[in-house]
């Protein structure tokens, strides 16, 4: 670093304090969905280079310092996992689940500019903003007690707007209760009402990286009938930098493709410059875990979630989880513990998420804290 000087003592100490804070806060996170079992130290040397995957991952740019080949491998992995038709899909690595969700809605709008968007009350907070940015008319649908969309309300509401194309924003694992909307049931509603112009986007931000390994497999992927899927990369897979994967049917993407001479590739993504490090992290995780590793991590998370429900119930708290979910919902506990364990809370309930890296020991520490504050 020419022209740069060493950090002053004050600045070094500030950095040290930050490091310690991050270290200690990571040891007590339970409420937010981030895997903590990753180690990308083998990739540190790549941080010396101005890596940028600008533009379309499938069309090389004249800017050649990038990780497109890895990005494509990651996308291929997820296309297989989500049963996309061979050579009929497209996608890219995003900055997170929200961007992927926005992208899915954007494709839907280009396909059906006059559509109405339906989404359940349990939908992630970012979606309202995305709909606003995209200026798409939308209606919220009631949810069942477990957080899943109310299919009767969806049916009735679509029927009342039958003249409009339908876009359903389906939740494949809601933020608060990890409820999954059933794509097959949504398709049945389209059939029943003879809705031919329809689009389903799957928000699988939280669950997309593990529900393919759950039995019975929930209906959420391309073979089940969705048009696009978004997943977060920093949640179940784990990454020090937020990231995500979005996949869509190729024909949808072709409608918005626009070749740009300056970058020598196609401007098919939302941002211009794109992160080239996160595709490398995801690639590395896929290579190290493989399908078998992902399955084992999923099993372990389900085991810990089961354990958490048992232990919380044992000390007299109402705790439950959806079928095969790693999110555990329980009646609210003392504020200081919500802060300490970084528990997401709403409507008198808190939840904890048994992400990879969360162990029975960490659940035990929480239980011990709860018992101590109750007496
Ligand atoms: C996390 C999450 C999002 C947002 O994803 P980011 O990666 O944080 O942008 C959207 N929907 C659901 C269900 C989520 O869990």
PDB file of N, CA, C and O and ligand atoms in Angstrom, residues 96-98 101 124 173 175 203 205-206 232 234-235, ligand 1:
ATOM      1  N   UNK A  96     -27.998 -11.102  -1.908  1.00  0.00           N
ATOM      2  CA  UNK A  96     -28.808 -11.659  -0.833  1.00  0.00           C
ATOM      3  C   UNK A  96     -30.174 -12.080  -1.315  1.00  0.00           C
ATOM      4  O   UNK A  96     -30.526 -11.877  -2.491  1.00  0.00           O
ATOM      5  N   UNK A  97     -30.932 -12.671  -0.408  1.00  0.00           N
ATOM      6  CA  UNK A  97     -32.270 -13.150  -0.743  1.00  0.00           C
ATOM      7  C   UNK A  97     -33.184 -12.044  -1.245  1.00  0.00           C
ATOM      8  O   UNK A  97     -33.960 -12.243  -2.190  1.00  0.00           O
ATOM      9  N   UNK A  98     -33.085 -10.871  -0.640  1.00  0.00           N
ATOM     10  CA  UNK A  98     -33.990  -9.779  -1.039  1.00  0.00           C
ATOM     11  C   UNK A  98     -33.800  -9.408  -2.502  1.00  0.00           C
ATOM     12  O   UNK A  98     -34.763  -9.147  -3.213  1.00  0.00           O
ATOM     13  N   UNK A 101     -35.414 -12.002  -4.611  1.00  0.00           N
ATOM     14  CA  UNK A 101     -36.872 -11.848  -4.596  1.00  0.00           C
ATOM     15  C   UNK A 101     -37.305 -10.701  -5.495  1.00  0.00           C
ATOM     16  O   UNK A 101     -38.288 -10.792  -6.219  1.00  0.00           O
ATOM     17  N   UNK A 124     -41.701 -11.763   4.210  1.00  0.00           N
ATOM     18  CA  UNK A 124     -40.574 -10.964   4.697  1.00  0.00           C
ATOM     19  C   UNK A 124     -40.808  -9.465   4.457  1.00  0.00           C
ATOM     20  O   UNK A 124     -41.358  -9.070   3.424  1.00  0.00           O
ATOM     21  N   UNK A 173     -40.611 -21.154   3.693  1.00  0.00           N
ATOM     22  CA  UNK A 173     -39.917 -20.933   4.966  1.00  0.00           C
ATOM     23  C   UNK A 173     -40.040 -19.470   5.342  1.00  0.00           C
ATOM     24  O   UNK A 173     -39.237 -18.640   4.912  1.00  0.00           O
ATOM     25  N   UNK A 175     -40.096 -16.042   7.726  1.00  0.00           N
ATOM     26  CA  UNK A 175     -39.079 -15.519   8.629  1.00  0.00           C
ATOM     27  C   UNK A 175     -39.360 -15.873  10.087  1.00  0.00           C
ATOM     28  O   UNK A 175     -38.450 -16.250  10.815  1.00  0.00           O
ATOM     29  N   UNK A 203     -39.823 -17.656  -2.497  1.00  0.00           N
ATOM     30  CA  UNK A 203     -38.856 -17.039  -1.586  1.00  0.00           C
ATOM     31  C   UNK A 203     -38.332 -18.138  -0.672  1.00  0.00           C
ATOM     32  O   UNK A 203     -38.931 -18.452   0.352  1.00  0.00           O
ATOM     33  N   UNK A 205     -35.327 -17.980   0.713  1.00  0.00           N
ATOM     34  CA  UNK A 205     -34.122 -17.332   1.241  1.00  0.00           C
ATOM     35  C   UNK A 205     -33.520 -18.145   2.383  1.00  0.00           C
ATOM     36  O   UNK A 205     -32.335 -18.463   2.380  1.00  0.00           O
ATOM     37  N   UNK A 206     -34.362 -18.501   3.326  1.00  0.00           N
ATOM     38  CA  UNK A 206     -33.870 -19.254   4.485  1.00  0.00           C
ATOM     39  C   UNK A 206     -33.687 -20.740   4.156  1.00  0.00           C
ATOM     40  O   UNK A 206     -32.644 -21.320   4.435  1.00  0.00           O
ATOM     41  N   UNK A 232     -30.782 -17.307   0.061  1.00  0.00           N
ATOM     42  CA  UNK A 232     -29.665 -16.551   0.632  1.00  0.00           C
ATOM     43  C   UNK A 232     -28.454 -17.467   0.750  1.00  0.00           C
ATOM     44  O   UNK A 232     -28.594 -18.639   1.105  1.00  0.00           O
ATOM     45  N   UNK A 234     -25.696 -16.655   2.695  1.00  0.00           N
ATOM     46  CA  UNK A 234     -25.045 -16.492   4.005  1.00  0.00           C
ATOM     47  C   UNK A 234     -25.852 -17.115   5.130  1.00  0.00           C
ATOM     48  O   UNK A 234     -25.458 -17.046   6.271  1.00  0.00           O
ATOM     49  N   UNK A 235     -26.999 -17.716   4.819  1.00  0.00           N
ATOM     50  CA  UNK A 235     -27.813 -18.303   5.875  1.00  0.00           C
ATOM     51  C   UNK A 235     -27.380 -19.748   6.138  1.00  0.00           C
ATOM     52  O   UNK A 235     -26.495 -19.967   6.936  1.00  0.00           O
TER      53      UNK A 235
HETATM   54  C1  LIG B   1     -33.629 -13.672   5.066  1.00  0.00           C
HETATM   55  C2  LIG B   1     -34.886 -13.689   4.291  1.00  0.00           C
HETATM   56  C3  LIG B   1     -35.109 -12.778   3.260  1.00  0.00           C
HETATM   57  C4  LIG B   1     -34.118 -11.704   2.919  1.00  0.00           C
HETATM   58  O1  LIG B   1     -32.934 -12.245   2.491  1.00  0.00           O
HETATM   59  P1  LIG B   1     -31.560 -11.425   2.644  1.00  0.00           P
HETATM   60  O2  LIG B   1     -30.548 -12.447   2.237  1.00  0.00           O
HETATM   61  O3  LIG B   1     -31.453 -10.990   4.063  1.00  0.00           O
HETATM   62  O4  LIG B   1     -31.632 -10.272   1.707  1.00  0.00           O
HETATM   63  C5  LIG B   1     -36.291 -12.869   2.561  1.00  0.00           C
HETATM   64  N1  LIG B   1     -37.206 -13.789   2.865  1.00  0.00           N
HETATM   65  C6  LIG B   1     -37.026 -14.691   3.847  1.00  0.00           C
HETATM   66  C7  LIG B   1     -38.084 -15.699   4.126  1.00  0.00           C
HETATM   67  C8  LIG B   1     -35.858 -14.673   4.600  1.00  0.00           C
HETATM   68  O5  LIG B   1     -35.673 -15.570   5.576  1.00  0.00           O
END
